[in-house]
Short mmCIF file of C-alpha atoms in Angstrom, two decimals:
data_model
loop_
_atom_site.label_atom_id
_atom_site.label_comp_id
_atom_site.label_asym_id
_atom_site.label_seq_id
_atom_site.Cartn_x
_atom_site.Cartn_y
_atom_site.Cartn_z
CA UNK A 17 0.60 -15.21 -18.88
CA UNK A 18 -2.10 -15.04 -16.30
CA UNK A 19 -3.48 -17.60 -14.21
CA UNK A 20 -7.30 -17.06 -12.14
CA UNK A 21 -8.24 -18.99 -9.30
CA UNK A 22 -11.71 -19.52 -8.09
CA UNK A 23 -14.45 -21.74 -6.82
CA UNK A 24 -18.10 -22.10 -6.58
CA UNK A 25 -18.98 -20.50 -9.93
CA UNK A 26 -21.91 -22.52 -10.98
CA UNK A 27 -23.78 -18.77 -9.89
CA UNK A 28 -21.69 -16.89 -12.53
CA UNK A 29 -24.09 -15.03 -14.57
CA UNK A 30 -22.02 -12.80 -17.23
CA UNK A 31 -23.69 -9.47 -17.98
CA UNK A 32 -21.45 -9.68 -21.14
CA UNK A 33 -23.41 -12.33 -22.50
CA UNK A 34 -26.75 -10.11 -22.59
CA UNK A 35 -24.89 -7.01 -24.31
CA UNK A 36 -22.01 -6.56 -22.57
CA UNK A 37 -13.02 -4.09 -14.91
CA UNK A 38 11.97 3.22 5.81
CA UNK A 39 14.79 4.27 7.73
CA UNK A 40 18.22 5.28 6.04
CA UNK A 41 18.89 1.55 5.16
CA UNK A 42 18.31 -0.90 8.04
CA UNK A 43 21.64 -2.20 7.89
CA UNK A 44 23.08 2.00 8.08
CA UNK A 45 21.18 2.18 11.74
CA UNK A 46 22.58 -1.33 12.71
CA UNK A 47 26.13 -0.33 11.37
CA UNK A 48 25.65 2.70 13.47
CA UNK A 49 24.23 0.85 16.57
CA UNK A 50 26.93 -1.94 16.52
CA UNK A 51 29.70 0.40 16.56
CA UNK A 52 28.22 2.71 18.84
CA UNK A 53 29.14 -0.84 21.43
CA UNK A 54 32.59 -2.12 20.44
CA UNK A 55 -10.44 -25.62 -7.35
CA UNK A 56 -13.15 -25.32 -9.54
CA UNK A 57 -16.50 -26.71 -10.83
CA UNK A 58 -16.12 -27.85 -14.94
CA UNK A 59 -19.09 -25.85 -15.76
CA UNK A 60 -17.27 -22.81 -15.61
CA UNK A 61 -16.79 -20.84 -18.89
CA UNK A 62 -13.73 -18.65 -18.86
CA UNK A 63 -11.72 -16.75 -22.15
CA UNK A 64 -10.10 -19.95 -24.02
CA UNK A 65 -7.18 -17.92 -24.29
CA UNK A 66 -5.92 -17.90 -20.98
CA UNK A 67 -4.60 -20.94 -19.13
CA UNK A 68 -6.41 -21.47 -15.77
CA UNK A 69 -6.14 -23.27 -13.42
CA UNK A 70 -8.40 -23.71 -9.93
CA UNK A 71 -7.90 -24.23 -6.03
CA UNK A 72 -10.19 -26.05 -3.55
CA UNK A 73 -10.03 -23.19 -0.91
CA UNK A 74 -11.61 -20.38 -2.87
CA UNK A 75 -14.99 -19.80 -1.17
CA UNK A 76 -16.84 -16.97 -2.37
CA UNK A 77 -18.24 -16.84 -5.98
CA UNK A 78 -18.37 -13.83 -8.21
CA UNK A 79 -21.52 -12.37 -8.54
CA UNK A 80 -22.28 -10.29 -12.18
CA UNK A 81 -23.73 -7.54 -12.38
CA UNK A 82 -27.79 -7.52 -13.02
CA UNK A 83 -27.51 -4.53 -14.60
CA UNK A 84 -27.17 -5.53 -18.79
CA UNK A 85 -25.14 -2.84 -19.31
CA UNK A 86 -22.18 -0.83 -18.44
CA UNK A 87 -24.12 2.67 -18.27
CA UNK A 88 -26.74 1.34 -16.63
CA UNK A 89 -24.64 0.26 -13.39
CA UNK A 90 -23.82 3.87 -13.06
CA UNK A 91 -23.74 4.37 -9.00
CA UNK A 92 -25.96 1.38 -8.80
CA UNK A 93 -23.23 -0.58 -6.80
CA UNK A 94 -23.36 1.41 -3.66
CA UNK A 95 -27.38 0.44 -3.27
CA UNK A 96 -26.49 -3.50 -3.61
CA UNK A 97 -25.72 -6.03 -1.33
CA UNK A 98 -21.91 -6.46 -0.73
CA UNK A 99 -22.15 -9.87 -1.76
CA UNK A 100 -23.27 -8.65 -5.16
CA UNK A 101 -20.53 -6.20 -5.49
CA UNK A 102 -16.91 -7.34 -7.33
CA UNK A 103 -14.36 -5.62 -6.24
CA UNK A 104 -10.97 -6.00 -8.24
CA UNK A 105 -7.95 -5.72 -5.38
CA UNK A 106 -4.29 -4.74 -7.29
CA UNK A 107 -1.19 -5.17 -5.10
CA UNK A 108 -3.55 -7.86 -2.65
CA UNK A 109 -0.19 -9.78 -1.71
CA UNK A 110 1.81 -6.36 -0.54
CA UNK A 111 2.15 -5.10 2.89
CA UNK A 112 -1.66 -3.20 3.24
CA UNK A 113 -2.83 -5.25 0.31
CA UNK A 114 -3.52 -8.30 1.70
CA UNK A 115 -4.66 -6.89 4.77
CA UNK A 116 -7.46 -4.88 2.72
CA UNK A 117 -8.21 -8.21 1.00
CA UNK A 118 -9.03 -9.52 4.24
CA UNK A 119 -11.43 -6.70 5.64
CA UNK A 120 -13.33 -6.57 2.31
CA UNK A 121 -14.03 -11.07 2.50
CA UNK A 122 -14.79 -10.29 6.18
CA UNK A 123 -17.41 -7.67 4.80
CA UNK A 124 -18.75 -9.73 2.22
CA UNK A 125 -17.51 -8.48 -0.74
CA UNK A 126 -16.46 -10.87 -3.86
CA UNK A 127 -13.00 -9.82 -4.35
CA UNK A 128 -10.82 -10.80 -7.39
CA UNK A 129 -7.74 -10.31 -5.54
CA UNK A 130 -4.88 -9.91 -8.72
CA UNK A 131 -1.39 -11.37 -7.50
CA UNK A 132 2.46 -11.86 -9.24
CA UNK A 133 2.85 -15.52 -9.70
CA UNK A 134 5.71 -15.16 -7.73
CA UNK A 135 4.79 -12.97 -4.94
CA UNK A 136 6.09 -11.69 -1.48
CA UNK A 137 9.55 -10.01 -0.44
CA UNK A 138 11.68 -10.92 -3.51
CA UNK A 139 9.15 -12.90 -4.76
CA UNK A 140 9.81 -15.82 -2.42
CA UNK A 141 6.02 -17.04 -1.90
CA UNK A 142 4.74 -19.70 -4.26
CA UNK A 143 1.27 -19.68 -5.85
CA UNK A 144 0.12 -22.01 -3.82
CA UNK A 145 1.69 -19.82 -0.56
CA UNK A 146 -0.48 -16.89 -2.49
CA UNK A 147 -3.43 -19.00 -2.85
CA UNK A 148 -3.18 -19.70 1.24
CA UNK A 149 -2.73 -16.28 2.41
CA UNK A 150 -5.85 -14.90 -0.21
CA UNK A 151 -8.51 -17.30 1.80
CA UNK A 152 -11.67 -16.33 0.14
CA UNK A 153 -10.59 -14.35 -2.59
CA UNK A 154 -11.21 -15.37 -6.18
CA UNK A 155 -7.02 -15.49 -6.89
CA UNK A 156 -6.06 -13.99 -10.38
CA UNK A 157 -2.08 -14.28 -11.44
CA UNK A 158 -1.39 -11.73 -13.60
CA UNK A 159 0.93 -8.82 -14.36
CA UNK A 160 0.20 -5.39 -13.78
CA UNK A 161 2.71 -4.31 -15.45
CA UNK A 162 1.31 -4.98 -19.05
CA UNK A 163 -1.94 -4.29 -19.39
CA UNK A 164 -2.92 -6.52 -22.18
CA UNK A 165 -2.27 -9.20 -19.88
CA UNK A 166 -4.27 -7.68 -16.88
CA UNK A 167 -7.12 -7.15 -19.45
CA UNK A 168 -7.02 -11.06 -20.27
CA UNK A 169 -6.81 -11.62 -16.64
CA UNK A 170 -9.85 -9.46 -15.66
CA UNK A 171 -11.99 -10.47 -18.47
CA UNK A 172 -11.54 -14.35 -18.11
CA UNK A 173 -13.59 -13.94 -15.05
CA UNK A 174 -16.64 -12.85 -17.36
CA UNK A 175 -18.13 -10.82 -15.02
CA UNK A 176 -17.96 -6.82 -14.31
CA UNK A 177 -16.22 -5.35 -11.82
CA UNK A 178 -17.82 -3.14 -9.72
CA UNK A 179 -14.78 -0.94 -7.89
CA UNK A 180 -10.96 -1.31 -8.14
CA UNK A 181 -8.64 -1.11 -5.42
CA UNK A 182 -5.09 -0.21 -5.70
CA UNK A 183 -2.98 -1.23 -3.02
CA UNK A 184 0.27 -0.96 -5.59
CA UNK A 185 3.48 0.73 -4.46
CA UNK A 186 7.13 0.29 -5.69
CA UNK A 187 8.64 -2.11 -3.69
CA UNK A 188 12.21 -0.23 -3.66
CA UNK A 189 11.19 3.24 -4.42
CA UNK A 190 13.97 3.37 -6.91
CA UNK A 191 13.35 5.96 -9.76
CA UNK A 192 12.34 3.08 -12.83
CA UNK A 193 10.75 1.25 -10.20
CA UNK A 194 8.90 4.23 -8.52
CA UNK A 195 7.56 5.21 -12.39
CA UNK A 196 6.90 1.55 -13.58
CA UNK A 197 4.78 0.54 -10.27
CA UNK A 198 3.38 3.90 -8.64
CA UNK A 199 2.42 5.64 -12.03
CA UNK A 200 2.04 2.74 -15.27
CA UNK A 201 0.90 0.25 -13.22
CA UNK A 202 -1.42 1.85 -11.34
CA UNK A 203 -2.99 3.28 -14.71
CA UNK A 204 -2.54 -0.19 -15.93
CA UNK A 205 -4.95 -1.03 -13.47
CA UNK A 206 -7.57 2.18 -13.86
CA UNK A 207 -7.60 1.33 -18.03
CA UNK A 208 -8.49 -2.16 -17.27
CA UNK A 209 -10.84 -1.54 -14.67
CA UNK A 210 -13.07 1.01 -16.67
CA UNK A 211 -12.95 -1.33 -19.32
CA UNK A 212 -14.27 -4.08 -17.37
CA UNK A 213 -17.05 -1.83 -15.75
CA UNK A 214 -15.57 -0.47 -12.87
CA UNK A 215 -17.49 2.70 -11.49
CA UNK A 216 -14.92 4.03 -8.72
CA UNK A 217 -11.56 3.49 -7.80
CA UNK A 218 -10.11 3.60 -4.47
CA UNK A 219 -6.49 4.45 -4.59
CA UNK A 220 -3.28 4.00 -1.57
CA UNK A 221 -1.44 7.09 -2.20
CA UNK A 222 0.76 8.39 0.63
CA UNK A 223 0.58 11.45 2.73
CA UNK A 224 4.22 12.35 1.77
CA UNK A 225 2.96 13.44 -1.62
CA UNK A 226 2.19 17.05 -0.19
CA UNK A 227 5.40 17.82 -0.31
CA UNK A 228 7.04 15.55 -3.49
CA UNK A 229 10.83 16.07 -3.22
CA UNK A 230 11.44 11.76 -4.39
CA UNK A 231 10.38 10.01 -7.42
CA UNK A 232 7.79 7.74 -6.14
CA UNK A 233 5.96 10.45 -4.78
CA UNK A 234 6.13 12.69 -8.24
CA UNK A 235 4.90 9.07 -9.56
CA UNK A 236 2.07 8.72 -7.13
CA UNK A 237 0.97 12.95 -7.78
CA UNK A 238 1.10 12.06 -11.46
CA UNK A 239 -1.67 9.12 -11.35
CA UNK A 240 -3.92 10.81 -8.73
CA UNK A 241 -4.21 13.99 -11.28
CA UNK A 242 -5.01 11.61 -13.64
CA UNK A 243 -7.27 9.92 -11.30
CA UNK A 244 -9.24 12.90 -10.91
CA UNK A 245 -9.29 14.00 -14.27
CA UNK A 246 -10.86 10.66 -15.37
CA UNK A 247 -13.79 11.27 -12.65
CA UNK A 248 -14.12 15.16 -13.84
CA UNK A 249 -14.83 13.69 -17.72
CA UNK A 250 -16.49 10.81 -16.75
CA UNK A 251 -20.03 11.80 -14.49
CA UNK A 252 -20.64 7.92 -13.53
CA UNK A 253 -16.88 7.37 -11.82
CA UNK A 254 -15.60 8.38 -8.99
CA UNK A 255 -12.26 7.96 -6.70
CA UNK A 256 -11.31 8.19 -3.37
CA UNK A 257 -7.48 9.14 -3.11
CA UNK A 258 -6.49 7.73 0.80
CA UNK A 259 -3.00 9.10 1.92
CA UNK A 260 -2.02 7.31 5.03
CA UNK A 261 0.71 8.97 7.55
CA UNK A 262 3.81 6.30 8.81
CA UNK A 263 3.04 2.26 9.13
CA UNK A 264 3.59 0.58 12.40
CA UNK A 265 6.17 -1.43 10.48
CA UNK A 266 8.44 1.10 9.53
CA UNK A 267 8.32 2.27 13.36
CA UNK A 268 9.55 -1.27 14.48
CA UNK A 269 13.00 -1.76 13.06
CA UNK A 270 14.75 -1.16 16.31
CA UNK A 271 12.87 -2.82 18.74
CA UNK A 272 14.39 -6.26 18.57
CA UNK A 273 17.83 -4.25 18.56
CA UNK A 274 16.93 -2.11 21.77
CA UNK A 275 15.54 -5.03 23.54
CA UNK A 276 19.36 -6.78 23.17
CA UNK A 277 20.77 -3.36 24.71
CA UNK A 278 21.58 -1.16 21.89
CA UNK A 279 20.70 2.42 21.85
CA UNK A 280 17.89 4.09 19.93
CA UNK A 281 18.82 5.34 17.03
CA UNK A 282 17.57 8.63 15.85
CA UNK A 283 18.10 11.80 13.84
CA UNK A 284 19.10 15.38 15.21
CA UNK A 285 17.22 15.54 18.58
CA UNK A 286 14.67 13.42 17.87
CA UNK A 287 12.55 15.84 17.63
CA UNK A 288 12.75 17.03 13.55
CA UNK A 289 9.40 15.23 12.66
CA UNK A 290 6.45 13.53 13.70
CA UNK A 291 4.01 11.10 12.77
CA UNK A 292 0.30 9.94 13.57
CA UNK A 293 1.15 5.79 12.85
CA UNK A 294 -1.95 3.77 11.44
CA UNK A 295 -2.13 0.11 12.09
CA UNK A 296 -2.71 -2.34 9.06
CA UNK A 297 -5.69 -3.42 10.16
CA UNK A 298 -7.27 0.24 10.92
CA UNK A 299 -5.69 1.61 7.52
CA UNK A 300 -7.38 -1.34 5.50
CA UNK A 301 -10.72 -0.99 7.41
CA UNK A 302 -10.38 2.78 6.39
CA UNK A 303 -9.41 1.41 2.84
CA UNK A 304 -12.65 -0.47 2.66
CA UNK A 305 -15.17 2.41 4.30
CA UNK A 306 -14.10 3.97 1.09
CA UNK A 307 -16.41 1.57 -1.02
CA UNK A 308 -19.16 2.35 -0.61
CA UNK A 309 -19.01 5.76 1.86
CA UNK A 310 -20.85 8.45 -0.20
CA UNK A 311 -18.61 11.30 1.67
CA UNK A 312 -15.38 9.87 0.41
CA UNK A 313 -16.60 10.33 -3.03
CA UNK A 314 -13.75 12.33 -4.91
CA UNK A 315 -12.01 12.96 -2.11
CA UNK A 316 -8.28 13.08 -1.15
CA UNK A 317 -8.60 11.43 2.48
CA UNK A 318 -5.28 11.71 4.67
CA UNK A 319 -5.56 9.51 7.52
CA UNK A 320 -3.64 8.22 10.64
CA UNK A 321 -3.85 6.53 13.24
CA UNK A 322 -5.66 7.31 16.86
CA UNK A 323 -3.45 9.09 19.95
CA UNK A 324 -1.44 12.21 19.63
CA UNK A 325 1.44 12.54 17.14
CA UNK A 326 4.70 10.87 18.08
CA UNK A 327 8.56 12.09 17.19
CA UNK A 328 11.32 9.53 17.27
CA UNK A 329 12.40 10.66 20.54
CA UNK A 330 8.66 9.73 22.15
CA UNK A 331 8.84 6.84 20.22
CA UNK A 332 11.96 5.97 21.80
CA UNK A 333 11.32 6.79 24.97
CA UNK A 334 7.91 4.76 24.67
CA UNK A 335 9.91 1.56 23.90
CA UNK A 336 12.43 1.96 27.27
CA UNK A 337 9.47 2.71 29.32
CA UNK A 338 7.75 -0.81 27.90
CA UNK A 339 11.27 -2.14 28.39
CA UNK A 340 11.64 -1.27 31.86
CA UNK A 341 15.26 0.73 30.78
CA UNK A 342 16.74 3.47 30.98
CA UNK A 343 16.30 5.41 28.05
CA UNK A 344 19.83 5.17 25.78
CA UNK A 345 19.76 7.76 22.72
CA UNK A 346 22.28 7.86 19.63
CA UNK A 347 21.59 11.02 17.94
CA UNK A 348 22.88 11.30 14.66
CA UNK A 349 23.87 14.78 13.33
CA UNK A 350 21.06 14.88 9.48
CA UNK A 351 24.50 16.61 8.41
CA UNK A 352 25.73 13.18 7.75
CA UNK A 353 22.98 12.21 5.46
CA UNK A 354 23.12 15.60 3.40
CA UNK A 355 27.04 14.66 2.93
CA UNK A 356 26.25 11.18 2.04
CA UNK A 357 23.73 12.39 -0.97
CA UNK A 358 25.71 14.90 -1.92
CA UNK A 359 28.67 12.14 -2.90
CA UNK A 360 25.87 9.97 -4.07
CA UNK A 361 24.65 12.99 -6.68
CA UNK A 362 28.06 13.70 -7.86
CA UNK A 363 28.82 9.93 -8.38
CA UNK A 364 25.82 9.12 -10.39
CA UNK A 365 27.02 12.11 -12.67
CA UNK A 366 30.15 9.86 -13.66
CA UNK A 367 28.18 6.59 -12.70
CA UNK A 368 24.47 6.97 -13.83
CA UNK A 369 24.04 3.21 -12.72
CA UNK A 370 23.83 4.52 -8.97
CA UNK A 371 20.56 6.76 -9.51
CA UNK A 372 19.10 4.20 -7.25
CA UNK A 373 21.55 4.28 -4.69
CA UNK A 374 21.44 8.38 -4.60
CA UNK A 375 17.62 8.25 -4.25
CA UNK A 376 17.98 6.10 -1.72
CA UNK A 377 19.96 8.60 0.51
CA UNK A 378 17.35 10.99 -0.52
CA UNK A 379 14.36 8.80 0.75
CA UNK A 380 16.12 8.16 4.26
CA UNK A 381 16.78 11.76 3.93
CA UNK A 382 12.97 12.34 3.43
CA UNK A 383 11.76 10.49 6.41
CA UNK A 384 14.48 11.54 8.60
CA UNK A 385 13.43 14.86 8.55
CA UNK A 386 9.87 15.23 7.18
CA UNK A 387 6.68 14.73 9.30
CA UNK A 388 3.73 12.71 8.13
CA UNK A 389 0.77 14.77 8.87
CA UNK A 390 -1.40 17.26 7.04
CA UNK A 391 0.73 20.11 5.58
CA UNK A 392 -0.95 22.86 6.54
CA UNK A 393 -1.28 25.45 3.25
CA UNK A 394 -2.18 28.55 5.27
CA UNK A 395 1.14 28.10 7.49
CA UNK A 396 3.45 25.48 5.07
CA UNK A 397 3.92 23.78 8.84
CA UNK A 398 2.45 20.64 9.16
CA UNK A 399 -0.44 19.84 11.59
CA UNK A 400 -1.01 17.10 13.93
CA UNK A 401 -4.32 18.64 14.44
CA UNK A 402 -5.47 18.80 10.92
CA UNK A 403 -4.33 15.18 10.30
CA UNK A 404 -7.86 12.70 11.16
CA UNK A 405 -7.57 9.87 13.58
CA UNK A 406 -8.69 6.62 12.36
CA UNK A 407 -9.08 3.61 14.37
CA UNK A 408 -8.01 2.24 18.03
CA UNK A 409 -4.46 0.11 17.67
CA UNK A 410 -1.96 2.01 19.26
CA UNK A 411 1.95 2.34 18.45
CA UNK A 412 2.61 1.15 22.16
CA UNK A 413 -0.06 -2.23 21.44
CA UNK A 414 2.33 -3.01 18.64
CA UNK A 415 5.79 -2.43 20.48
CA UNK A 416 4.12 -4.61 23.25
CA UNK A 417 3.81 -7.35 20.23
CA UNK A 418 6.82 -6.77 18.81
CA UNK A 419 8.83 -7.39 21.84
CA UNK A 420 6.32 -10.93 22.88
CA UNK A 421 6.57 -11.82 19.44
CA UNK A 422 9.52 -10.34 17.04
CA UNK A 423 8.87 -8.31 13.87
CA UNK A 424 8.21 -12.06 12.01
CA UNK A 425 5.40 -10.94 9.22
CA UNK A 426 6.56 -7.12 9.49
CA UNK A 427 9.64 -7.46 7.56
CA UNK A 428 10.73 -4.39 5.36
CA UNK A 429 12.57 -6.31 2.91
CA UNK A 430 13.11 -4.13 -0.49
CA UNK A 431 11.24 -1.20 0.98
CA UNK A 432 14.54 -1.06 3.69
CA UNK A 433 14.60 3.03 3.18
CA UNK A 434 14.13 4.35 7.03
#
């Protein structure tokens, strides 16, 4: 079933009617902290086969296409007017997603921003919540998990689409989850897009994927060489793959807890791995650069944030300087976290139901211990110099908010990992 929202359509002019789109558990480091203390016009012609219905607060129409044809719109998007440009957003309602749904509105873009009818951190937000928080977006509920119903969805708007943006990730990074959401349902989206005209695809991998020890990462590796394969038998598409280093969000779990006077918790010496952090903002204004930028063409684009790259222990110590504390460390021996996965993998051996829970371990494991920066192939190090700075919000700017304001809006929810 698939629902599309939209409003001021009396402009719709079909070309397909001439000839034819993080940390080891959240509630592990608060165990370990605790203890540690004692609307639409009725002109409008969509497919009669889906049900539709319309909201009041869409504001942007969808333009079609003037080209009569599919081939004929080959690169021919990048030379228009973003207001003539449709650009299909997957994943709009998830953490980056609806941040990138902003930035391409605020650019003038027509976005068809595709949404779960049921969207948000367990699926707790409401259409009409969905509808609210997509201001200016033409709203399509649909699922991206089967793609005849994304077809339906994309196709009911009658017009092409022009690019596709993927902002899909798993939301628990479980291994069915991982394959269903960062690999089928990301294809789900390609398929449907190329059918419906799109030209190039701009896809939110993750930088982690150099070095693809978890499930969601073999999932995301699996699409982009697909991805790129498409674009090397196709002449008229093209991609750009953008692998972002760590979230602010996933940096913030511990600030509320530090500010109430437990310790920083961290791995080893706090020094194992490092990061480059990219704001949402910054990392969807990247996201949307990648329209119509010529020189991120087939390109796999790592990116982070501005400032040098930060280990948990700078982090840390960042926070108790804002703070005005002394700084209070809990370093946790990664031994503990090997032991812990190596029970898991023996368990799911006699209890394959807790594959989840094992890769779990193995995540927190991950991002314990891994850096997110470039992984340097001459040296198999990574590089805080070869990783690109993007941006000007700072990891400091958002502590500062975090401790005015609390992590409200920044939850983790099912992606809880490190």
């Amino acid at each position: 079933m698939s629902l599309c929202f939209s409003l001021n359509v009396s402009t719709l002019n079909s070309p397909k009617s001439h000839s034819h789109k993080a940390h080891f558990s959240s509630q592990f480091i608060n165990q370990i902290q605790v203890n540690s203390l004692s609307h639409s016009l009725p002109s409008l012609t969509l497919n009669s086969s889906l049900p539709c219905k319309f909201s009041v607060k869409r504001i942007n129409p969808i333009r079609a296409s003037t080209a009569t044809s599919v081939e004929a719109t080959q690169f021919s998007f990048r030379n228009k007017n973003p207001k003539d440009i449709n650009i299909a957003v997957v994943g709009s309602t998830g953490y980056i997603g609806k941040f990138v749904v902003k930035e391409l509105i605020n650019r003038g873009f027509n976005v068809i921003a595709v949404a779960r009818e049921k969207s948000g951190i367990k699926g707790k937000n409401s259409k009409e919540e969905t509808l609210n928080e997509l201001q200016g977006a033409n709203v399509c509920f649909s699922d991206v998990t089967k793609m005849e119903t994304l077809e339906k969805s994309l196709n009911g708007f009658g017009v092409s689409v022009d690019v596709v943006v993927s902002c899909l990730a798993s939301r628990t990074g479980g291994v069915k989850d991982s394959w269903k959401i960062d690999y089928e349902a990301t294809k789900n989206s390609l398929v449907a897009g190329k059918k419906n005209g799109a030209k190039h695809f701009v896809l939110l991998s993750a930088i982690c994927v150099q070095k693809p020890l978890l499930e969601f990462q073999r999932a995301k590796l699996k699409f982009e060489a697909e991805l790129m394969r498409e674009a090397e038998m196709d002449s008229g598409f093209t991609y750009s793959i953008v692998r972002p280093t760590a979230f602010f969000k996933s940096l913030g779990g511990q600030v509320e807890l530090v500010k109430d006077g437990k310790p920083y918790v961290m791995f080893g010496d706090g020094n194992l791995c490092a990061c480059k952090p990219i704001s949402e903002e910054d990392l969807a204004s990247f996201i949307a650069d990648c329209v119509l930028s010529e020189d991120k063409i087939n390109q796999i684009l790592p990116i982070g944030g501005p400032g040098k790259a930060l280990t948990p222990l700078e982090q840390g110590e960042i926070l108790f300087r804002l703070l005005g504390k002394k700084p209070n460390f809990l370093k946790v021996p990664i031994g503990i976290m090997d032991f812990a996965i190596g029970v898991l993998d023996f368990l799911v051996k006699i209890f394959p139901s807790m594959e989840d829970a094992a890769e779990f371990g193995k995540i927190g494991r991950y991002y314990a211990a891994e850096s997110m920066l470039v992984l340097d192939p001459d040296t198999g190090e990574y590089s805080a110099e070869r990783t690109p700075s993007y941006g000007e919000d700072t990891l400091e700017e958002f502590f500062e908010k975090v401790l005015r304001e609390g992590m409200a809006g920044q939850e983790l929810g099912e992606q809880a990992i490190f």
